[in-house]
Amino acid sequence: MAYTFYGGAHPSGNKLTYDRPVKKVFIPKKAVIPLSQHTGSPADPVVAVGDSVTVGALVGKSTGFISSNVHASISGKVTRIFYSPTPNLPRVLSVVIEPQGGEDQEFKAARRPDAGSLSKDELLAIIRDAGIVGLGGAAFPAHVKLSPPKGKIIDSVILNGAECEPYLTCDHRLMVEKPKEILRGLALITRILGVKDAYIGIEDNKLAAVYALGQALKSMSGELPGVNVKIVTLKTKYPQGAEKQLIRSILRRTVPAGGLPMDVGCIVHNIGTVFAIYEAVYFSKPLIERVITVTGSCVREPANITVRIGTLIRDIADTLGGFAKEPKKVVVGGPMMGIAQYTMDVPVTKGTSGIVFLSQEDIVRPKESVCIRCGKCIETCPMGLSPTTLMNHVKKEQFSEAKALGIVNCFECGACVYDCPAKIPLLDYMKYGKAKI
Ligand code: SF4
Ligand code: SF4
């Protein structure tokens, strides 16, 4: 059985850092820590300019159920609280911390001896307090995702190791280098949800990860009592890592339009998130750092690195030996769904999976020609939409017609644009139409 979904595209992988081990964290000259790095209400600052903080201290307190705590990623003095640009938002209240020299920058991890016997509520409280959010990009608070409303029956957990975006390899490296930790994180999640079936979905261009997790699973099945864990090798196809497509590929269930994975009895977590949950529960470690991929044709030494949250993109590039050629476009996330930046003075946030530095040659937009009605975009759209028809309605400002044809279900994956032989910027029309609606 081929584990895959309907539609999709095959962009070049460009996984330049596939076999590059994760480099150790470096300490930035300053950390700019946004108080809104997550879906939901921003955290409230609990520090003031002039305060001294140590790594791991709370700097922003969550302000509701769908919100998240924010912690100091380095030790030092709070030198400024101001509205900073972030990779996804133009102005977010942010706490700036600068080391004064001589501080201990290591987080003092204390192994929790009772990690294996904590109750569901205790686990959820630890995950909430540690500020864990989805590390795949949307940054949805993990404790909320792990608390489905009463009446929702969850029978399956899926770990998303697809990493279908070109260039990115941070999840791949985590799976290769930390498979036991990921499986322990998975064990915590299945305990919280009371679920017996767990799947780890990995595209078939990452067989090293399939192997590493398979070996780890064999050696530690005693740590997952009563849980059936299946490592599922998925066809390499974009956007395999999108939740709805992943669920379709693995469980053959279809999440209804406007619905959530829990509507079909399942919860999906990203690999990085599960690793962060493991560290929070076993070592009382808040989310102060994460693995990212720094890559692209302009980077002298593409790498997977652990960075402290709040590190500026500019400082990361300098640390990796600068640029081989001048970047003309800097994308946070992958090149398909990532966001182009207008400045390199934006910090890495919890949802930053990678930074891609692209050259002039990489970003040339091919000349657009007329639609030849080939139907390729319809064949490609994983949501079963007709991008060409939707584009025509949007062009004519017929937004109610576009809405009736499901334009709001477009999740802006860009696969249709990638496959269009006429190089029509279909996604621009989707975005415009959705914004108008
Ligand atoms: S219409 Fe939207 S969901 Fe469909 S392929 Fe294009 S960008 Fe992706
Ligand atoms: S893929 Fe491009 S050329 Fe083909 S039908 Fe769609 S919009 Fe037209």
CSV table of C-alpha atoms and ligand atoms in Angstrom, one decimal:
chain,number,residue,atom,x,y,z
A,1,MET,CA,0.0,0.0,0.0
A,2,ALA,CA,1.4,3.3,-1.0
A,3,TYR,CA,1.0,5.8,1.8
A,4,THR,CA,0.2,9.0,0.0
A,5,PHE,CA,-2.6,11.5,-0.7
A,6,TYR,CA,-4.4,12.9,-3.7
A,7,GLY,CA,-2.6,15.5,-5.8
A,8,GLY,CA,0.6,17.2,-4.7
A,9,ALA,CA,3.8,18.3,-6.5
A,10,HIS,CA,7.4,17.2,-6.6
A,11,PRO,CA,9.7,20.2,-6.0
A,12,SER,CA,13.4,19.5,-5.9
A,13,GLY,CA,14.4,18.4,-2.4
A,14,ASN,CA,17.6,20.6,-2.1
A,15,LYS,CA,18.3,19.0,1.3
A,16,LEU,CA,21.8,20.4,1.5
A,17,THR,CA,22.1,19.6,5.2
A,18,TYR,CA,20.6,16.1,5.1
A,19,ASP,CA,23.6,14.5,6.7
A,20,ARG,CA,24.9,17.4,8.7
A,21,PRO,CA,24.7,16.7,12.4
A,22,VAL,CA,23.1,19.4,14.6
A,23,LYS,CA,25.7,21.9,15.7
A,24,LYS,CA,25.7,22.9,19.3
A,25,VAL,CA,24.0,26.0,20.4
A,26,PHE,CA,25.8,29.3,20.3
A,27,ILE,CA,25.0,32.2,22.6
A,28,PRO,CA,23.9,35.3,20.8
A,29,LYS,CA,25.0,38.9,21.6
A,30,LYS,CA,21.5,39.6,22.5
A,31,ALA,CA,18.1,37.9,22.4
A,32,VAL,CA,14.9,39.6,21.2
A,33,ILE,CA,12.1,37.6,22.7
A,34,PRO,CA,8.7,38.3,21.3
A,35,LEU,CA,5.8,37.9,23.7
A,36,SER,CA,3.6,36.6,20.9
A,37,GLN,CA,5.2,33.7,19.2
A,38,HIS,CA,2.2,31.4,19.3
A,39,THR,CA,-1.4,31.2,18.2
A,40,GLY,CA,-3.7,32.9,20.7
A,41,SER,CA,-3.4,35.9,23.0
A,42,PRO,CA,0.1,37.4,23.6
A,43,ALA,CA,1.9,36.8,26.9
A,44,ASP,CA,2.1,39.7,29.4
A,45,PRO,CA,5.6,40.9,30.3
A,46,VAL,CA,6.6,40.1,33.9
A,47,VAL,CA,10.0,41.7,33.7
A,48,ALA,CA,11.1,45.4,33.4
A,49,VAL,CA,14.0,47.2,31.9
A,50,GLY,CA,17.0,46.8,34.2
A,51,ASP,CA,16.0,43.4,35.6
A,52,SER,CA,18.6,40.7,35.6
A,53,VAL,CA,17.3,37.3,34.4
A,54,THR,CA,18.8,33.9,34.2
A,55,VAL,CA,18.3,31.5,31.3
A,56,GLY,CA,14.9,29.7,31.6
A,57,ALA,CA,13.3,32.5,33.8
A,58,LEU,CA,9.7,33.5,32.9
A,59,VAL,CA,9.6,36.8,31.0
A,60,GLY,CA,6.1,36.6,29.7
A,61,LYS,CA,3.1,35.0,31.3
A,62,SER,CA,0.3,33.4,29.3
A,63,THR,CA,-2.9,35.4,29.3
A,64,GLY,CA,-5.5,32.7,28.7
A,65,PHE,CA,-6.1,29.1,27.8
A,66,ILE,CA,-5.0,29.6,24.2
A,67,SER,CA,-1.8,31.5,25.0
A,68,SER,CA,1.7,30.5,26.0
A,69,ASN,CA,4.4,31.4,28.5
A,70,VAL,CA,7.7,32.9,27.2
A,71,HIS,CA,11.1,32.4,28.9
A,72,ALA,CA,14.5,34.0,28.9
A,73,SER,CA,16.6,32.1,26.4
A,74,ILE,CA,19.9,33.6,27.7
A,75,SER,CA,21.0,35.1,31.0
A,76,GLY,CA,21.7,38.8,31.2
A,77,LYS,CA,20.0,42.2,31.8
A,78,VAL,CA,16.7,43.3,30.2
A,79,THR,CA,17.8,46.3,28.2
A,80,ARG,CA,14.7,47.1,26.3
A,81,ILE,CA,11.0,46.2,25.9
A,82,PHE,CA,9.8,47.4,22.5
A,83,TYR,CA,7.8,46.5,19.5
A,84,SER,CA,10.0,44.4,17.2
A,85,PRO,CA,9.2,42.8,13.8
A,86,THR,CA,9.1,39.0,13.9
A,87,PRO,CA,9.2,36.6,11.0
A,88,ASN,CA,5.4,36.6,10.8
A,89,LEU,CA,4.2,39.8,12.4
A,90,PRO,CA,5.2,43.4,11.8
A,91,ARG,CA,5.2,44.6,15.4
A,92,VAL,CA,5.2,42.4,18.5
A,93,LEU,CA,6.0,43.5,22.1
A,94,SER,CA,9.4,41.9,22.8
A,95,VAL,CA,11.8,41.7,25.6
A,96,VAL,CA,15.5,42.3,24.8
A,97,ILE,CA,18.1,40.5,27.0
A,98,GLU,CA,21.8,41.3,26.7
A,99,PRO,CA,24.5,39.3,28.6
A,100,GLN,CA,26.6,41.6,30.8
A,101,GLY,CA,29.6,39.2,30.8
A,102,GLY,CA,30.3,36.3,33.1
A,103,GLU,CA,26.8,34.9,33.4
A,104,ASP,CA,26.3,31.2,33.2
A,105,GLN,CA,24.4,30.6,29.9
A,106,GLU,CA,23.8,26.9,30.4
A,107,PHE,CA,20.3,25.9,31.4
A,108,LYS,CA,20.6,23.8,34.6
A,109,ALA,CA,18.5,20.8,33.6
A,110,ALA,CA,17.4,18.8,36.6
A,111,ARG,CA,16.3,15.3,35.7
A,112,ARG,CA,12.8,14.6,37.1
A,113,PRO,CA,12.8,11.2,38.7
A,114,ASP,CA,9.1,10.8,38.6
A,115,ALA,CA,8.6,11.6,34.9
A,116,GLY,CA,7.2,8.1,34.2
A,117,SER,CA,4.5,8.3,36.9
A,118,LEU,CA,3.1,11.8,36.6
A,119,SER,CA,-0.7,12.1,36.1
A,120,LYS,CA,-2.2,13.4,32.9
A,121,ASP,CA,-3.0,16.8,34.6
A,122,GLU,CA,0.5,17.1,36.0
A,123,LEU,CA,1.9,16.4,32.5
A,124,LEU,CA,-0.4,19.0,30.9
A,125,ALA,CA,0.6,21.6,33.5
A,126,ILE,CA,4.3,21.0,32.9
A,127,ILE,CA,3.9,21.3,29.1
A,128,ARG,CA,1.8,24.5,29.6
A,129,ASP,CA,4.2,26.1,32.0
A,130,ALA,CA,7.2,25.3,29.8
A,131,GLY,CA,5.6,27.3,27.0
A,132,ILE,CA,5.6,24.4,24.5
A,133,VAL,CA,3.9,25.2,21.2
A,134,GLY,CA,3.9,23.5,17.9
A,135,LEU,CA,7.3,23.8,16.4
A,136,GLY,CA,6.2,23.0,12.8
A,137,GLY,CA,5.2,26.6,12.1
A,138,ALA,CA,1.7,27.3,13.4
A,139,ALA,CA,2.9,27.5,17.0
A,140,PHE,CA,-0.4,26.3,18.5
A,141,PRO,CA,0.0,25.8,22.3
A,142,ALA,CA,0.7,22.1,22.8
A,143,HIS,CA,-1.3,21.8,26.1
A,144,VAL,CA,-4.4,22.9,24.2
A,145,LYS,CA,-3.9,20.5,21.4
A,146,LEU,CA,-3.5,17.7,24.1
A,147,SER,CA,-6.8,18.7,25.8
A,148,PRO,CA,-9.5,17.8,23.3
A,149,PRO,CA,-13.0,18.9,24.3
A,150,LYS,CA,-15.2,16.4,26.1
A,151,GLY,CA,-17.1,14.2,23.6
A,152,LYS,CA,-14.2,14.1,21.1
A,153,ILE,CA,-12.9,10.6,20.9
A,154,ILE,CA,-9.2,10.5,20.0
A,155,ASP,CA,-8.0,7.0,19.0
A,156,SER,CA,-4.7,7.8,17.1
A,157,VAL,CA,-1.7,10.1,17.5
A,158,ILE,CA,0.5,10.9,14.5
A,159,LEU,CA,4.0,12.3,14.7
A,160,ASN,CA,4.7,14.4,11.7
A,161,GLY,CA,8.2,13.6,10.5
A,162,ALA,CA,7.4,14.2,6.8
A,163,GLU,CA,9.3,17.5,6.5
A,164,CYS,CA,8.2,17.9,2.9
A,165,GLU,CA,9.4,21.5,2.5
A,166,PRO,CA,12.5,21.6,0.3
A,167,TYR,CA,15.8,22.5,2.0
A,168,LEU,CA,14.6,21.9,5.6
A,169,THR,CA,16.2,19.0,7.5
A,170,CYS,CA,15.9,20.0,11.2
A,171,ASP,CA,13.2,17.3,12.0
A,172,HIS,CA,15.2,14.7,10.0
A,173,ARG,CA,18.3,15.3,12.1
A,174,LEU,CA,16.3,15.2,15.3
A,175,MET,CA,14.9,11.8,14.3
A,176,VAL,CA,18.3,10.5,13.4
A,177,GLU,CA,20.1,11.9,16.5
A,178,LYS,CA,17.4,11.8,19.2
A,179,PRO,CA,15.1,8.8,18.4
A,180,LYS,CA,14.8,7.5,21.9
A,181,GLU,CA,13.9,11.0,23.2
A,182,ILE,CA,11.3,11.4,20.6
A,183,LEU,CA,9.8,8.0,21.5
A,184,ARG,CA,9.7,9.0,25.1
A,185,GLY,CA,7.9,12.2,24.2
A,186,LEU,CA,5.5,10.1,22.2
A,187,ALA,CA,4.9,7.9,25.2
A,188,LEU,CA,4.0,11.0,27.3
A,189,ILE,CA,1.5,12.1,24.6
A,190,THR,CA,-0.2,8.7,24.3
A,191,ARG,CA,-0.5,8.7,28.2
A,192,ILE,CA,-2.1,12.1,28.2
A,193,LEU,CA,-4.6,11.2,25.5
A,194,GLY,CA,-5.1,7.6,26.6
A,195,VAL,CA,-4.4,6.5,23.0
A,196,LYS,CA,-3.2,3.0,21.9
A,197,ASP,CA,-2.4,3.6,18.3
A,198,ALA,CA,0.6,5.9,17.3
A,199,TYR,CA,2.1,6.5,13.9
A,200,ILE,CA,5.3,8.2,12.9
A,201,GLY,CA,5.0,9.4,9.3
A,202,ILE,CA,8.3,9.9,7.5
A,203,GLU,CA,8.9,10.5,3.8
A,204,ASP,CA,10.9,7.9,1.9
A,205,ASN,CA,13.7,10.3,1.2
A,206,LYS,CA,14.6,10.1,4.9
A,207,LEU,CA,15.4,6.5,5.3
A,208,ALA,CA,18.1,7.2,7.9
A,209,ALA,CA,15.4,8.5,10.2
A,210,VAL,CA,13.2,5.5,9.5
A,211,TYR,CA,16.1,3.3,10.5
A,212,ALA,CA,17.1,5.2,13.6
A,213,LEU,CA,13.5,5.3,15.0
A,214,GLY,CA,13.0,1.6,14.1
A,215,GLN,CA,16.1,0.6,16.0
A,216,ALA,CA,15.2,2.7,19.0
A,217,LEU,CA,11.7,1.3,19.0
A,218,LYS,CA,13.0,-2.2,19.1
A,219,SER,CA,15.2,-1.5,22.2
A,220,MET,CA,12.6,0.4,24.2
A,221,SER,CA,9.2,-1.2,23.6
A,222,GLY,CA,8.9,-1.6,27.4
A,223,GLU,CA,8.6,2.2,27.7
A,224,LEU,CA,5.5,2.3,25.6
A,225,PRO,CA,3.3,-0.4,27.3
A,226,GLY,CA,0.2,-1.2,25.4
A,227,VAL,CA,0.9,1.3,22.6
A,228,ASN,CA,1.1,0.1,19.0
A,229,VAL,CA,3.7,2.3,17.3
A,230,LYS,CA,4.0,2.1,13.6
A,231,ILE,CA,6.6,3.9,11.6
A,232,VAL,CA,5.0,4.7,8.3
A,233,THR,CA,7.2,5.4,5.2
A,234,LEU,CA,5.4,7.9,3.1
A,235,LYS,CA,5.8,8.7,-0.6
A,236,THR,CA,8.0,11.8,-1.0
A,237,LYS,CA,5.5,14.4,-2.3
A,238,TYR,CA,4.7,18.0,-1.3
A,239,PRO,CA,2.7,18.9,0.8
A,240,GLN,CA,2.9,15.5,2.6
A,241,GLY,CA,3.5,17.2,5.9
A,242,ALA,CA,0.3,19.2,5.9
A,243,GLU,CA,-1.9,17.8,8.6
A,244,LYS,CA,-4.9,16.9,6.5
A,245,GLN,CA,-2.7,15.2,3.8
A,246,LEU,CA,-0.8,13.3,6.5
A,247,ILE,CA,-3.9,12.0,8.1
A,248,ARG,CA,-5.3,11.0,4.7
A,249,SER,CA,-2.1,9.2,3.8
A,250,ILE,CA,-1.7,7.3,7.1
A,251,LEU,CA,-5.3,6.7,8.3
A,252,ARG,CA,-7.3,7.2,5.1
A,253,ARG,CA,-9.5,9.6,7.0
A,254,THR,CA,-10.7,12.9,5.5
A,255,VAL,CA,-10.8,15.9,7.8
A,256,PRO,CA,-13.9,17.8,6.8
A,257,ALA,CA,-13.6,21.3,5.3
A,258,GLY,CA,-13.1,23.8,8.1
A,259,GLY,CA,-12.5,20.9,10.5
A,260,LEU,CA,-9.7,19.7,12.7
A,261,PRO,CA,-7.8,16.4,13.0
A,262,MET,CA,-9.6,15.7,16.2
A,263,ASP,CA,-12.9,15.7,14.2
A,264,VAL,CA,-11.6,12.4,12.7
A,265,GLY,CA,-10.2,11.0,16.0
A,266,CYS,CA,-6.6,12.0,15.7
A,267,ILE,CA,-4.0,14.5,17.0
A,268,VAL,CA,-0.9,15.4,15.0
A,269,HIS,CA,2.3,16.7,16.6
A,270,ASN,CA,5.5,17.8,14.9
A,271,ILE,CA,8.8,16.0,15.7
A,272,GLY,CA,10.4,19.1,17.2
A,273,THR,CA,7.4,19.6,19.5
A,274,VAL,CA,7.5,16.1,20.8
A,275,PHE,CA,11.2,16.5,21.6
A,276,ALA,CA,10.4,19.8,23.4
A,277,ILE,CA,7.7,18.0,25.4
A,278,TYR,CA,10.3,15.3,26.4
A,279,GLU,CA,12.8,17.9,27.6
A,280,ALA,CA,10.1,19.8,29.5
A,281,VAL,CA,8.8,16.7,31.3
A,282,TYR,CA,12.1,14.9,31.9
A,283,PHE,CA,14.3,18.0,32.6
A,284,SER,CA,12.0,20.8,33.6
A,285,LYS,CA,13.3,22.7,30.5
A,286,PRO,CA,11.2,25.5,29.1
A,287,LEU,CA,11.2,26.1,25.4
A,288,ILE,CA,14.3,28.3,25.2
A,289,GLU,CA,16.0,26.9,22.1
A,290,ARG,CA,15.2,24.8,19.1
A,291,VAL,CA,16.9,23.1,16.1
A,292,ILE,CA,16.7,25.0,12.8
A,293,THR,CA,18.1,24.6,9.3
A,294,VAL,CA,20.2,27.5,7.9
A,295,THR,CA,20.6,26.9,4.2
A,296,GLY,CA,20.3,28.1,0.7
A,297,SER,CA,22.7,28.8,-2.1
A,298,CYS,CA,24.1,32.0,-0.5
A,299,VAL,CA,25.2,30.3,2.8
A,300,ARG,CA,28.8,29.5,3.0
A,301,GLU,CA,28.2,26.6,5.4
A,302,PRO,CA,24.6,25.3,5.4
A,303,ALA,CA,23.9,23.7,8.8
A,304,ASN,CA,21.4,22.4,11.3
A,305,ILE,CA,22.0,24.3,14.5
A,306,THR,CA,20.4,24.6,17.9
A,307,VAL,CA,19.7,28.3,18.5
A,308,ARG,CA,18.3,30.2,21.4
A,309,ILE,CA,14.9,31.7,20.8
A,310,GLY,CA,15.3,35.4,20.1
A,311,THR,CA,18.6,35.1,18.2
A,312,LEU,CA,18.6,37.5,15.3
A,313,ILE,CA,18.8,36.1,11.8
A,314,ARG,CA,21.7,38.5,11.1
A,315,ASP,CA,23.8,37.0,13.9
A,316,ILE,CA,23.1,33.4,12.8
A,317,ALA,CA,24.4,34.2,9.3
A,318,ASP,CA,27.6,35.8,10.7
A,319,THR,CA,28.2,32.7,13.0
A,320,LEU,CA,28.1,30.4,10.0
A,321,GLY,CA,30.9,32.2,8.2
A,322,GLY,CA,28.8,34.8,6.4
A,323,PHE,CA,27.6,34.5,2.8
A,324,ALA,CA,29.2,33.0,-0.3
A,325,LYS,CA,27.1,35.4,-2.4
A,326,GLU,CA,24.7,38.2,-1.5
A,327,PRO,CA,21.2,36.9,-0.6
A,328,LYS,CA,18.4,38.6,-2.5
A,329,LYS,CA,15.6,36.9,-0.6
A,330,VAL,CA,15.6,35.6,3.0
A,331,VAL,CA,12.8,33.2,3.7
A,332,VAL,CA,11.9,32.0,7.2
A,333,GLY,CA,10.4,28.5,6.9
A,334,GLY,CA,10.7,26.5,3.7
A,335,PRO,CA,10.6,28.0,0.2
A,336,MET,CA,7.1,26.8,-0.5
A,337,MET,CA,5.2,28.1,2.5
A,338,GLY,CA,7.8,30.2,4.3
A,339,ILE,CA,7.6,34.0,4.7
A,340,ALA,CA,10.1,36.3,2.9
A,341,GLN,CA,11.6,38.9,5.3
A,342,TYR,CA,12.2,42.6,4.7
A,343,THR,CA,15.0,42.7,7.4
A,344,MET,CA,17.5,40.3,8.9
A,345,ASP,CA,16.9,42.0,12.3
A,346,VAL,CA,14.1,39.5,13.1
A,347,PRO,CA,14.5,36.9,15.8
A,348,VAL,CA,14.1,33.2,15.6
A,349,THR,CA,10.8,32.3,17.3
A,350,LYS,CA,9.4,29.0,18.6
A,351,GLY,CA,7.8,28.4,15.2
A,352,THR,CA,11.0,29.0,13.1
A,353,SER,CA,12.0,25.8,11.4
A,354,GLY,CA,14.6,27.2,9.0
A,355,ILE,CA,16.1,30.2,7.3
A,356,VAL,CA,16.7,30.0,3.5
A,357,PHE,CA,19.0,32.5,1.9
A,358,LEU,CA,18.3,32.7,-1.8
A,359,SER,CA,20.3,34.4,-4.6
A,360,GLN,CA,19.0,36.4,-7.5
A,361,GLU,CA,19.2,33.3,-9.7
A,362,ASP,CA,17.0,31.4,-7.3
A,363,ILE,CA,14.2,33.8,-7.2
A,364,VAL,CA,13.6,34.8,-10.8
A,365,ARG,CA,9.9,34.7,-11.5
A,366,PRO,CA,9.3,33.1,-14.8
A,367,LYS,CA,7.4,35.1,-17.3
A,368,GLU,CA,3.7,34.4,-17.0
A,369,SER,CA,1.8,33.3,-20.1
A,370,VAL,CA,-1.9,32.6,-20.7
A,371,CYS,CA,-3.7,29.6,-19.2
A,372,ILE,CA,-3.7,26.8,-21.7
A,373,ARG,CA,-6.5,24.9,-19.8
A,374,CYS,CA,-4.3,21.9,-19.2
A,375,GLY,CA,-5.9,21.1,-15.9
A,376,LYS,CA,-2.6,20.4,-14.2
A,377,CYS,CA,-3.4,22.8,-11.3
A,378,ILE,CA,-6.6,20.9,-10.6
A,379,GLU,CA,-4.7,17.6,-10.7
A,380,THR,CA,-2.1,19.0,-8.3
A,381,CYS,CA,-4.3,20.7,-5.7
A,382,PRO,CA,-4.3,18.4,-2.6
A,383,MET,CA,-7.6,20.1,-1.5
A,384,GLY,CA,-9.4,19.1,-4.6
A,385,LEU,CA,-9.9,22.7,-5.7
A,386,SER,CA,-9.9,24.1,-9.2
A,387,PRO,CA,-7.3,26.9,-8.9
A,388,THR,CA,-7.8,28.1,-12.5
A,389,THR,CA,-11.5,28.5,-12.0
A,390,LEU,CA,-11.0,30.2,-8.7
A,391,MET,CA,-8.5,32.6,-10.3
A,392,ASN,CA,-11.0,33.5,-13.0
A,393,HIS,CA,-13.6,34.4,-10.4
A,394,VAL,CA,-11.1,36.4,-8.3
A,395,LYS,CA,-10.0,38.3,-11.4
A,396,LYS,CA,-13.6,39.3,-12.0
A,397,GLU,CA,-14.1,40.2,-8.3
A,398,GLN,CA,-16.7,37.4,-8.1
A,399,PHE,CA,-15.8,36.5,-4.5
A,400,SER,CA,-19.1,34.9,-3.6
A,401,GLU,CA,-18.7,32.5,-6.5
A,402,ALA,CA,-15.1,31.8,-5.4
A,403,LYS,CA,-16.3,31.2,-1.8
A,404,ALA,CA,-19.0,28.8,-3.1
A,405,LEU,CA,-16.2,26.8,-4.9
A,406,GLY,CA,-14.2,26.5,-1.6
A,407,ILE,CA,-11.5,29.1,-2.0
A,408,VAL,CA,-11.3,29.3,1.8
A,409,ASN,CA,-10.1,25.7,1.9
A,410,CYS,CA,-6.9,26.7,0.1
A,411,PHE,CA,-4.2,26.5,2.7
A,412,GLU,CA,-1.7,28.3,0.4
A,413,CYS,CA,0.7,25.4,-0.2
A,414,GLY,CA,1.7,26.8,-3.6
A,415,ALA,CA,1.7,23.3,-5.3
A,416,CYS,CA,-0.5,24.6,-8.1
A,417,VAL,CA,1.8,27.4,-8.9
A,418,TYR,CA,4.8,25.1,-8.9
A,419,ASP,CA,3.1,22.8,-11.5
A,420,CYS,CA,1.5,25.4,-13.7
A,421,PRO,CA,3.3,25.3,-17.1
A,422,ALA,CA,2.0,28.9,-17.8
A,423,LYS,CA,3.7,30.1,-14.6
A,424,ILE,CA,0.6,31.9,-13.5
A,425,PRO,CA,0.8,33.1,-9.9
A,426,LEU,CA,-2.3,31.2,-8.8
A,427,LEU,CA,-1.4,31.5,-5.2
A,428,ASP,CA,-1.5,35.3,-5.3
A,429,TYR,CA,-5.1,35.1,-6.6
A,430,MET,CA,-6.0,32.6,-3.8
A,431,LYS,CA,-4.6,34.9,-1.1
A,432,TYR,CA,-6.2,38.0,-2.5
A,433,GLY,CA,-9.6,36.2,-2.9
A,434,LYS,CA,-9.4,34.8,0.6
A,435,ALA,CA,-8.4,38.2,2.1
A,436,LYS,CA,-11.4,39.8,0.3
A,437,ILE,CA,-13.8,37.2,1.6
B,1,SF4,S1,-5.3,26.1,-4.6
B,1,SF4,FE1,-4.3,26.4,-2.6
B,1,SF4,S2,-4.4,24.4,-1.6
B,1,SF4,FE2,-4.7,24.1,-3.8
B,1,SF4,S3,-2.6,23.7,-4.6
B,1,SF4,FE3,-3.1,25.9,-4.9
B,1,SF4,S4,-2.2,26.8,-3.0
B,1,SF4,FE4,-2.4,24.6,-2.6
B,2,SF4,S1,-2.0,24.6,-14.6
B,2,SF4,FE1,-1.9,26.7,-15.3
B,2,SF4,S2,-2.1,26.6,-17.5
B,2,SF4,FE2,-2.9,24.6,-16.6
B,2,SF4,S3,-5.1,25.0,-16.3
B,2,SF4,FE3,-4.1,25.5,-14.4
B,2,SF4,S4,-3.7,27.7,-14.5
B,2,SF4,FE4,-4.1,27.0,-16.6
